Amino acid sequence: MFDDFVWKSWIGLPIAVVIALVVTLVALAILSVAMRAAAKRKDWPKALASGARHPFRLLVANLAVWIAVALTLPNPDMADEVNHVFRIITIALATWLGAGLLSFFVGIGLSRYRTDTADNKVARRMHTQLAIVRRLGIAVIVIIGIAAILLTFPGVQALGASLLASAGLLSIVAGLAAQSTLANVFAGVQLVFSEAIRVDDVVIAEKEWGRIEEITLTYVVVHIWDDRRLVLPSTYFTTTPFENWTRNSSELLGSIELDLDWRVSPAAMRQHLEVVLDNTEIWDGRASVLQVTDAVGGFVRIRILVTAVDAPTLFDLRCYVREEMVEWVHSQDPAGMPRARVEMVAEAVRAQPREMEKTHTDQIGLFTGTADAEERASLFTSAIPIIRPGDTASERNDSSLGLPVESEFETADELPDGQRPSRY
């Protein structure tokens, strides 16, 4: 009776909670020492501790405090509410711990497949698929945890029964409301298991070169060569054509093109290309070709084909070969440098003014070329006087019409029809 009076009181409650916490800390310290000792021999204890340490400690402490409170709570009427709160906290922490354990196991699987090797196709596939599995698993665990918390409320239990009865209608409404989101989710799952793209694949998307950095259920992150990130919905890679440079392997073939003069020596360039490739380690030795692919107009087009182990190495190799060949043309074969030629014909240029003058004098027409024609033209270009009815010869100037000032015709109406101005 004395024990019950001491512990089941508002003084015994905090004492019991402190004792529970102390015991928990001691047990966790012992467990931590054991995990550190195991981590010296294995790698997995360290990974387990980093992923599940915090939720595990909080869950153990919560259970210990719950037991202490349940044994020492002085007011039995508060037991249901207190137990409900601890139950919700326990479910939330268990959900967190479950997600951490899932990430740990997936990490163990990923550690078996290294992507820093030459032939890493299988490793990249496993990394992509396991990453999606981890995200799907965490999503399922969180949904189950939220549902379990909601089911602790009596009102939600009744609501759940009614929701199950109308699940068909709700699924249709939810599908229409989240059509684009669900499409991206299904597209993400399709991308992972169809192996259209994998993590670390080199792709050309939206005219940008980059690597697949992350694949989620709804979007894909492309790490572009200049450290930008291109975020694309998962449906982009299922509905839009794109280039995958590492679909089967990372080895690539690249070209270098040069427009040079006709006097260049392709044979000498070919010999120098062999020397250039032998002096570099970024050429994988699979292929090296130098060909004249075009010889039209004033230039000869030289195309060089080289190979490398991956896209970044190929880009560096192409730049290196281009620089070396340009330097060789400058120093060893300057006649091959591209030139633009202009041919001037002296006799034709001197004869051109005489031909133009002859053409001008030969054009004789009604108003040009002769004295009579020029006189006829002056009748149309000189000023024509305005003659009004009733004007006398002294009041007008008819010299432009070829008539003397003193004339026997006194008015314009008396002029002959051939010499009368058109306005009359």
GROMACS .gro file of C-alpha atoms in nm:
model
  424
    1MET     CA    1   0.000   0.000   0.000
    2PHE     CA    2   0.289   0.230   0.076
    3ASP     CA    3   0.445   0.158  -0.261
    4ASP     CA    4   0.128   0.238  -0.447
    5PHE     CA    5   0.090   0.559  -0.250
    6VAL     CA    6   0.449   0.664  -0.331
    7TRP     CA    7   0.461   0.579  -0.701
    8LYS     CA    8   0.106   0.655  -0.812
    9SER     CA    9   0.127   1.020  -0.728
   10TRP     CA   10   0.230   1.342  -0.894
   11ILE     CA   11   0.563   1.315  -0.714
   12GLY     CA   12   0.628   0.954  -0.810
   13LEU     CA   13   0.539   1.015  -1.177
   14PRO     CA   14   0.837   1.238  -1.264
   15ILE     CA   15   1.068   1.019  -1.058
   16ALA     CA   16   0.959   0.714  -1.257
   17VAL     CA   17   1.006   0.904  -1.586
   18VAL     CA   18   1.361   1.007  -1.486
   19ILE     CA   19   1.449   0.653  -1.388
   20ALA     CA   20   1.314   0.524  -1.720
   21LEU     CA   21   1.521   0.779  -1.913
   22VAL     CA   22   1.837   0.695  -1.719
   23VAL     CA   23   1.793   0.324  -1.781
   24THR     CA   24   1.731   0.399  -2.150
   25LEU     CA   25   2.046   0.610  -2.181
   26VAL     CA   26   2.256   0.339  -2.017
   27ALA     CA   27   2.119   0.071  -2.250
   28LEU     CA   28   2.170   0.292  -2.555
   29ALA     CA   29   2.527   0.370  -2.449
   30ILE     CA   30   2.610   0.001  -2.417
   31LEU     CA   31   2.454  -0.066  -2.757
   32SER     CA   32   2.648   0.224  -2.910
   33VAL     CA   33   2.979   0.087  -2.781
   34ALA     CA   34   2.897  -0.252  -2.931
   35MET     CA   35   2.811  -0.096  -3.267
   36ARG     CA   36   3.134   0.103  -3.272
   37ALA     CA   37   3.333  -0.211  -3.201
   38ALA     CA   38   3.155  -0.392  -3.483
   39ALA     CA   39   3.208  -0.096  -3.718
   40LYS     CA   40   3.584  -0.145  -3.691
   41ARG     CA   41   3.553  -0.485  -3.858
   42LYS     CA   42   3.251  -0.429  -4.084
   43ASP     CA   43   3.107  -0.140  -4.280
   44TRP     CA   44   2.738  -0.211  -4.232
   45PRO     CA   45   2.714  -0.116  -3.858
   46LYS     CA   46   2.825   0.237  -3.939
   47ALA     CA   47   2.568   0.264  -4.219
   48LEU     CA   48   2.297   0.124  -3.992
   49ALA     CA   49   2.382   0.365  -3.713
   50SER     CA   50   2.382   0.668  -3.946
   51GLY     CA   51   2.041   0.582  -4.091
   52ALA     CA   52   1.847   0.449  -3.791
   53ARG     CA   53   2.024   0.588  -3.485
   54HIS     CA   54   1.797   0.883  -3.412
   55PRO     CA   55   1.455   0.718  -3.467
   56PHE     CA   56   1.566   0.407  -3.272
   57ARG     CA   57   1.681   0.610  -2.972
   58LEU     CA   58   1.367   0.818  -2.967
   59LEU     CA   59   1.146   0.512  -3.004
   60VAL     CA   60   1.316   0.332  -2.713
   61ALA     CA   61   1.296   0.640  -2.494
   62ASN     CA   62   0.929   0.690  -2.583
   63LEU     CA   63   0.845   0.329  -2.491
   64ALA     CA   64   1.030   0.356  -2.162
   65VAL     CA   65   0.853   0.678  -2.067
   66TRP     CA   66   0.519   0.533  -2.174
   67ILE     CA   67   0.564   0.235  -1.944
   68ALA     CA   68   0.668   0.459  -1.657
   69VAL     CA   69   0.370   0.691  -1.704
   70ALA     CA   70   0.125   0.404  -1.738
   71LEU     CA   71   0.247   0.250  -1.410
   72THR     CA   72   0.254   0.569  -1.206
   73LEU     CA   73  -0.028   0.783  -1.345
   74PRO     CA   74  -0.228   0.890  -1.037
   75ASN     CA   75  -0.549   0.979  -1.223
   76PRO     CA   76  -0.706   0.673  -1.396
   77ASP     CA   77  -0.946   0.899  -1.589
   78MET     CA   78  -0.655   1.042  -1.789
   79ALA     CA   79  -0.520   0.701  -1.887
   80ASP     CA   80  -0.704   0.680  -2.221
   81GLU     CA   81  -0.592   1.023  -2.341
   82VAL     CA   82  -0.231   0.969  -2.229
   83ASN     CA   83  -0.214   0.626  -2.389
   84HIS     CA   84  -0.359   0.771  -2.710
   85VAL     CA   85  -0.088   1.037  -2.727
   86PHE     CA   86   0.191   0.786  -2.665
   87ARG     CA   87   0.038   0.550  -2.921
   88ILE     CA   88   0.048   0.822  -3.189
   89ILE     CA   89   0.408   0.910  -3.103
   90THR     CA   90   0.507   0.545  -3.114
   91ILE     CA   91   0.351   0.492  -3.457
   92ALA     CA   92   0.524   0.803  -3.595
   93LEU     CA   93   0.865   0.698  -3.461
   94ALA     CA   94   0.815   0.342  -3.584
   95THR     CA   95   0.736   0.481  -3.929
   96TRP     CA   96   1.055   0.687  -3.920
   97LEU     CA   97   1.256   0.383  -3.808
   98GLY     CA   98   1.102   0.166  -4.082
   99ALA     CA   99   1.200   0.420  -4.348
  100GLY     CA  100   1.553   0.433  -4.208
  101LEU     CA  101   1.586   0.053  -4.209
  102LEU     CA  102   1.464   0.037  -4.567
  103SER     CA  103   1.722   0.296  -4.671
  104PHE     CA  104   1.989   0.094  -4.489
  105PHE     CA  105   1.907  -0.228  -4.671
  106VAL     CA  106   1.891  -0.051  -5.006
  107GLY     CA  107   2.226   0.112  -4.930
  108ILE     CA  108   2.375  -0.232  -4.861
  109GLY     CA  109   2.253  -0.342  -5.202
  110LEU     CA  110   2.392  -0.032  -5.372
  111SER     CA  111   2.734  -0.077  -5.212
  112ARG     CA  112   2.777  -0.400  -5.404
  113TYR     CA  113   2.758  -0.220  -5.737
  114ARG     CA  114   3.025   0.042  -5.801
  115THR     CA  115   2.980   0.300  -6.073
  116ASP     CA  116   3.340   0.424  -6.082
  117THR     CA  117   3.455   0.141  -6.306
  118ALA     CA  118   3.494   0.129  -6.683
  119ASP     CA  119   3.208  -0.112  -6.755
  120ASN     CA  120   2.939   0.008  -6.515
  121LYS     CA  121   2.622  -0.059  -6.714
  122VAL     CA  122   2.486  -0.318  -6.466
  123ALA     CA  123   2.582  -0.102  -6.169
  124ARG     CA  124   2.403   0.202  -6.309
  125ARG     CA  125   2.094  -0.006  -6.376
  126MET     CA  126   2.088  -0.141  -6.021
  127HIS     CA  127   2.142   0.205  -5.874
  128THR     CA  128   1.850   0.340  -6.073
  129GLN     CA  129   1.611   0.058  -5.987
  130LEU     CA  130   1.704   0.040  -5.619
  131ALA     CA  131   1.664   0.415  -5.584
  132ILE     CA  132   1.309   0.394  -5.716
  133VAL     CA  133   1.237   0.093  -5.494
  134ARG     CA  134   1.356   0.292  -5.193
  135ARG     CA  135   1.133   0.586  -5.279
  136LEU     CA  136   0.832   0.362  -5.339
  137GLY     CA  137   0.895   0.173  -5.015
  138ILE     CA  138   0.930   0.491  -4.810
  139ALA     CA  139   0.611   0.628  -4.964
  140VAL     CA  140   0.423   0.309  -4.874
  141ILE     CA  141   0.561   0.311  -4.517
  142VAL     CA  142   0.461   0.674  -4.467
  143ILE     CA  143   0.111   0.612  -4.601
  144ILE     CA  144   0.068   0.311  -4.372
  145GLY     CA  145   0.195   0.514  -4.076
  146ILE     CA  146  -0.046   0.801  -4.144
  147ALA     CA  147  -0.334   0.557  -4.186
  148ALA     CA  148  -0.244   0.384  -3.860
  149ILE     CA  149  -0.240   0.717  -3.676
  150LEU     CA  150  -0.576   0.817  -3.820
  151LEU     CA  151  -0.727   0.483  -3.726
  152THR     CA  152  -0.649   0.547  -3.360
  153PHE     CA  153  -0.934   0.800  -3.362
  154PRO     CA  154  -1.280   0.635  -3.328
  155GLY     CA  155  -1.442   0.885  -3.563
  156VAL     CA  156  -1.193   0.810  -3.838
  157GLN     CA  157  -1.263   0.437  -3.808
  158ALA     CA  158  -1.627   0.497  -3.893
  159LEU     CA  159  -1.524   0.727  -4.173
  160GLY     CA  160  -1.291   0.461  -4.308
  161ALA     CA  161  -1.576   0.213  -4.340
  162SER     CA  162  -1.780   0.462  -4.541
  163LEU     CA  163  -1.477   0.542  -4.757
  164LEU     CA  164  -1.428   0.177  -4.838
  165ALA     CA  165  -1.791   0.160  -4.946
  166SER     CA  166  -1.740   0.448  -5.187
  167ALA     CA  167  -1.386   0.360  -5.293
  168GLY     CA  168  -1.484   0.325  -5.657
  169LEU     CA  169  -1.619   0.676  -5.687
  170LEU     CA  170  -1.331   0.822  -5.489
  171SER     CA  171  -1.073   0.650  -5.706
  172ILE     CA  172  -1.230   0.796  -6.020
  173VAL     CA  173  -1.239   1.145  -5.873
  174ALA     CA  174  -0.880   1.116  -5.745
  175GLY     CA  175  -0.761   0.984  -6.079
  176LEU     CA  176  -0.914   1.275  -6.270
  177ALA     CA  177  -0.780   1.531  -6.021
  178ALA     CA  178  -0.425   1.392  -6.025
  179GLN     CA  179  -0.406   1.278  -6.384
  180SER     CA  180  -0.079   1.453  -6.468
  181THR     CA  181   0.082   1.349  -6.139
  182LEU     CA  182  -0.017   0.986  -6.181
  183ALA     CA  183   0.106   0.995  -6.540
  184ASN     CA  184   0.448   1.109  -6.419
  185VAL     CA  185   0.452   0.842  -6.148
  186PHE     CA  186   0.379   0.563  -6.395
  187ALA     CA  187   0.626   0.713  -6.641
  188GLY     CA  188   0.895   0.716  -6.370
  189VAL     CA  189   0.837   0.349  -6.291
  190GLN     CA  190   0.839   0.269  -6.663
  191LEU     CA  191   1.171   0.450  -6.715
  192VAL     CA  192   1.337   0.260  -6.433
  193PHE     CA  193   1.232  -0.091  -6.522
  194SER     CA  194   1.247  -0.047  -6.900
  195GLU     CA  195   1.605   0.087  -6.868
  196ALA     CA  196   1.542   0.369  -7.113
  197ILE     CA  197   1.763   0.585  -6.892
  198ARG     CA  198   1.980   0.509  -6.592
  199VAL     CA  199   2.156   0.715  -6.332
  200ASP     CA  200   2.482   0.858  -6.476
  201ASP     CA  201   2.366   0.811  -6.837
  202VAL     CA  202   2.487   1.079  -7.081
  203VAL     CA  203   2.191   1.226  -7.268
  204ILE     CA  204   2.099   1.513  -7.498
  205ALA     CA  205   1.768   1.661  -7.379
  206GLU     CA  206   1.624   1.996  -7.482
  207LYS     CA  207   1.944   2.049  -7.688
  208GLU     CA  208   2.152   2.029  -7.369
  209TRP     CA  209   2.432   1.780  -7.298
  210GLY     CA  210   2.438   1.635  -6.948
  211ARG     CA  211   2.423   1.332  -6.720
  212ILE     CA  212   2.123   1.180  -6.546
  213GLU     CA  213   2.178   1.281  -6.186
  214GLU     CA  214   1.853   1.170  -6.023
  215ILE     CA  215   1.540   0.979  -6.120
  216THR     CA  216   1.236   1.020  -5.898
  217LEU     CA  217   0.878   0.905  -5.931
  218THR     CA  218   0.769   1.230  -6.097
  219TYR     CA  219   1.073   1.403  -6.247
  220VAL     CA  220   1.428   1.349  -6.373
  221VAL     CA  221   1.724   1.576  -6.294
  222VAL     CA  222   1.986   1.621  -6.568
  223HIS     CA  223   2.323   1.760  -6.459
  224ILE     CA  224   2.428   1.980  -6.753
  225TRP     CA  225   2.797   2.016  -6.843
  226ASP     CA  226   2.816   2.374  -6.706
  227ASP     CA  227   2.682   2.264  -6.362
  228ARG     CA  228   2.324   2.370  -6.430
  229ARG     CA  229   2.041   2.131  -6.347
  230LEU     CA  230   1.766   2.060  -6.598
  231VAL     CA  231   1.455   1.926  -6.425
  232LEU     CA  232   1.220   1.742  -6.661
  233PRO     CA  233   0.897   1.554  -6.587
  234SER     CA  234   0.916   1.178  -6.621
  235THR     CA  235   0.670   1.187  -6.909
  236TYR     CA  236   0.924   1.386  -7.114
  237PHE     CA  237   1.145   1.078  -7.155
  238THR     CA  238   0.849   0.859  -7.251
  239THR     CA  239   0.693   1.095  -7.506
  240THR     CA  240   0.984   1.298  -7.650
  241PRO     CA  241   1.278   1.163  -7.853
  242PHE     CA  242   1.616   1.216  -7.684
  243GLU     CA  243   1.974   1.097  -7.730
  244ASN     CA  244   2.130   0.846  -7.491
  245TRP     CA  245   2.504   0.827  -7.547
  246THR     CA  246   2.560   0.548  -7.294
  247ARG     CA  247   2.268   0.318  -7.372
  248ASN     CA  248   2.486   0.012  -7.432
  249SER     CA  249   2.837   0.142  -7.361
  250SER     CA  250   3.016   0.470  -7.296
  251GLU     CA  251   3.260   0.443  -7.589
  252LEU     CA  252   3.203   0.704  -7.860
  253LEU     CA  253   3.332   0.811  -8.201
  254GLY     CA  254   3.385   1.179  -8.280
  255SER     CA  255   3.485   1.388  -8.582
  256ILE     CA  256   3.703   1.694  -8.647
  257GLU     CA  257   3.653   1.886  -8.974
  258LEU     CA  258   3.894   2.136  -9.132
  259ASP     CA  259   3.846   2.344  -9.450
  260LEU     CA  260   4.192   2.390  -9.608
  261ASP     CA  261   4.347   2.499  -9.938
  262TRP     CA  262   4.380   2.265 -10.234
  263ARG     CA  263   4.759   2.263 -10.193
  264VAL     CA  264   4.742   2.084  -9.857
  265SER     CA  265   4.887   1.734  -9.837
  266PRO     CA  266   4.641   1.482  -9.686
  267ALA     CA  267   4.913   1.214  -9.673
  268ALA     CA  268   5.140   1.435  -9.462
  269MET     CA  269   4.846   1.524  -9.236
  270ARG     CA  270   4.768   1.155  -9.192
  271GLN     CA  271   5.122   1.084  -9.081
  272HIS     CA  272   5.115   1.371  -8.833
  273LEU     CA  273   4.779   1.248  -8.696
  274GLU     CA  274   4.940   0.919  -8.599
  275VAL     CA  275   5.210   1.106  -8.410
  276VAL     CA  276   4.952   1.324  -8.231
  277LEU     CA  277   4.742   1.027  -8.117
  278ASP     CA  278   5.045   0.829  -8.002
  279ASN     CA  279   5.143   1.115  -7.772
  280THR     CA  280   4.814   1.126  -7.580
  281GLU     CA  281   4.656   0.886  -7.331
  282ILE     CA  282   4.295   0.998  -7.386
  283TRP     CA  283   4.274   0.815  -7.722
  284ASP     CA  284   4.153   0.459  -7.664
  285GLY     CA  285   4.320   0.324  -7.980
  286ARG     CA  286   4.005   0.185  -8.142
  287ALA     CA  287   3.993   0.402  -8.455
  288SER     CA  288   4.173   0.693  -8.623
  289VAL     CA  289   4.078   0.798  -8.975
  290LEU     CA  290   4.168   1.102  -9.190
  291GLN     CA  291   3.970   1.147  -9.513
  292VAL     CA  292   3.897   1.416  -9.771
  293THR     CA  293   3.519   1.427  -9.758
  294ASP     CA  294   3.463   1.724  -9.990
  295ALA     CA  295   3.661   1.914 -10.257
  296VAL     CA  296   3.422   2.167 -10.411
  297GLY     CA  297   3.484   2.539 -10.462
  298GLY     CA  298   3.796   2.691 -10.312
  299PHE     CA  299   3.845   2.455 -10.016
  300VAL     CA  300   3.923   2.092  -9.938
  301ARG     CA  301   3.737   1.948  -9.639
  302ILE     CA  302   3.942   1.718  -9.418
  303ARG     CA  303   3.754   1.498  -9.171
  304ILE     CA  304   3.931   1.321  -8.884
  305LEU     CA  305   3.761   1.044  -8.685
  306VAL     CA  306   3.886   0.947  -8.339
  307THR     CA  307   3.748   0.739  -8.051
  308ALA     CA  308   3.748   0.769  -7.671
  309VAL     CA  309   3.617   0.582  -7.370
  310ASP     CA  310   3.338   0.831  -7.288
  311ALA     CA  311   3.184   1.161  -7.392
  312PRO     CA  312   3.393   1.402  -7.176
  313THR     CA  313   3.716   1.232  -7.284
  314LEU     CA  314   3.606   1.245  -7.648
  315PHE     CA  315   3.542   1.618  -7.625
  316ASP     CA  316   3.890   1.678  -7.484
  317LEU     CA  317   4.044   1.453  -7.750
  318ARG     CA  318   3.871   1.637  -8.033
  319CYS     CA  319   3.992   1.973  -7.903
  320TYR     CA  320   4.345   1.840  -7.864
  321VAL     CA  321   4.362   1.691  -8.215
  322ARG     CA  322   4.212   2.007  -8.369
  323GLU     CA  323   4.470   2.228  -8.200
  324GLU     CA  324   4.761   2.005  -8.302
  325MET     CA  325   4.651   1.987  -8.666
  326VAL     CA  326   4.601   2.364  -8.690
  327GLU     CA  327   4.946   2.418  -8.539
  328TRP     CA  328   5.094   2.172  -8.790
  329VAL     CA  329   4.936   2.351  -9.086
  330HIS     CA  330   5.075   2.684  -8.962
  331SER     CA  331   5.427   2.556  -8.909
  332GLN     CA  332   5.478   2.269  -9.153
  333ASP     CA  333   5.238   2.326  -9.446
  334PRO     CA  334   5.147   2.697  -9.471
  335ALA     CA  335   5.040   2.645  -9.832
  336GLY     CA  336   4.744   2.453  -9.700
  337MET     CA  337   4.601   2.748  -9.510
  338PRO     CA  338   4.258   2.845  -9.650
  339ARG     CA  339   4.264   3.137  -9.895
  340ALA     CA  340   4.006   3.329 -10.097
  341ARG     CA  341   4.120   3.405 -10.457
  342VAL     CA  342   4.003   3.692 -10.683
  343GLU     CA  343   4.096   3.697 -11.055
  344MET     CA  344   4.116   4.041 -11.232
  345VAL     CA  345   4.116   4.060 -11.617
  346ALA     CA  346   4.289   4.390 -11.719
  347GLU     CA  347   4.187   4.409 -12.087
  348ALA     CA  348   3.822   4.358 -12.007
  349VAL     CA  349   3.829   4.632 -11.744
  350ARG     CA  350   3.989   4.890 -11.982
  351ALA     CA  351   3.751   4.809 -12.265
  352GLN     CA  352   3.440   4.854 -12.056
  353PRO     CA  353   3.414   5.242 -12.073
  354ARG     CA  354   3.452   5.242 -12.454
  355GLU     CA  355   3.177   4.984 -12.492
  356MET     CA  356   2.946   5.195 -12.275
  357GLU     CA  357   3.018   5.509 -12.481
  358LYS     CA  358   2.954   5.329 -12.807
  359THR     CA  359   2.627   5.193 -12.680
  360HIS     CA  360   2.515   5.543 -12.579
  361THR     CA  361   2.586   5.706 -12.921
  362ASP     CA  362   2.421   5.424 -13.109
  363GLN     CA  363   2.089   5.482 -12.937
  364ILE     CA  364   1.917   5.729 -13.178
  365GLY     CA  365   1.550   5.784 -13.131
  366LEU     CA  366   1.276   6.041 -13.173
  367PHE     CA  367   1.411   6.283 -12.912
  368THR     CA  368   1.783   6.189 -12.882
  369GLY     CA  369   2.087   6.138 -13.105
  370THR     CA  370   2.040   6.415 -13.370
  371ALA     CA  371   1.996   6.794 -13.381
  372ASP     CA  372   1.640   6.766 -13.507
  373ALA     CA  373   1.551   6.528 -13.228
  374GLU     CA  374   1.697   6.763 -12.966
  375GLU     CA  375   1.491   7.053 -13.114
  376ARG     CA  376   1.177   6.843 -13.094
  377ALA     CA  377   1.258   6.759 -12.734
  378SER     CA  378   1.291   7.130 -12.648
  379LEU     CA  379   0.933   7.190 -12.752
  380PHE     CA  380   0.824   6.954 -12.472
  381THR     CA  381   1.072   7.064 -12.208
  382SER     CA  382   1.049   7.446 -12.247
  383ALA     CA  383   0.776   7.652 -12.076
  384ILE     CA  384   0.448   7.679 -12.266
  385PRO     CA  385   0.277   8.019 -12.223
  386ILE     CA  386  -0.082   8.045 -12.111
  387ILE     CA  387  -0.290   8.207 -12.385
  388ARG     CA  388  -0.629   8.345 -12.292
  389PRO     CA  389  -0.898   8.440 -12.539
  390GLY     CA  390  -0.881   8.805 -12.632
  391ASP     CA  391  -0.503   8.846 -12.572
  392THR     CA  392  -0.326   9.045 -12.846
  393ALA     CA  393   0.006   8.952 -12.998
  394SER     CA  394   0.183   9.218 -12.794
  395GLU     CA  395   0.050   9.065 -12.468
  396ARG     CA  396   0.180   8.719 -12.528
  397ASN     CA  397   0.513   8.558 -12.617
  398ASP     CA  398   0.472   8.299 -12.888
  399SER     CA  399   0.838   8.240 -12.951
  400SER     CA  400   0.813   7.901 -12.788
  401LEU     CA  401   0.560   7.804 -13.051
  402GLY     CA  402   0.783   7.915 -13.334
  403LEU     CA  403   0.567   8.233 -13.415
  404PRO     CA  404   0.701   8.590 -13.437
  405VAL     CA  405   0.587   8.847 -13.182
  406GLU     CA  406   0.430   9.060 -13.445
  407SER     CA  407   0.171   8.830 -13.601
  408GLU     CA  408  -0.132   8.871 -13.815
  409PHE     CA  409  -0.329   8.661 -13.570
  410GLU     CA  410  -0.460   8.869 -13.284
  411THR     CA  411  -0.624   8.608 -13.066
  412ALA     CA  412  -0.557   8.250 -12.979
  413ASP     CA  413  -0.877   8.148 -13.148
  414GLU     CA  414  -0.736   8.261 -13.478
  415LEU     CA  415  -0.432   8.030 -13.458
  416PRO     CA  416  -0.423   7.729 -13.692
  417ASP     CA  417  -0.528   7.403 -13.542
  418GLY     CA  418  -0.176   7.253 -13.557
  419GLN     CA  419  -0.022   7.545 -13.361
  420ARG     CA  420  -0.298   7.596 -13.103
  421PRO     CA  421  -0.202   7.495 -12.746
  422SER     CA  422  -0.366   7.183 -12.619
  423ARG     CA  423  -0.566   7.361 -12.348
  424TYR     CA  424  -0.760   7.536 -12.621
   0.00000   0.00000   0.00000
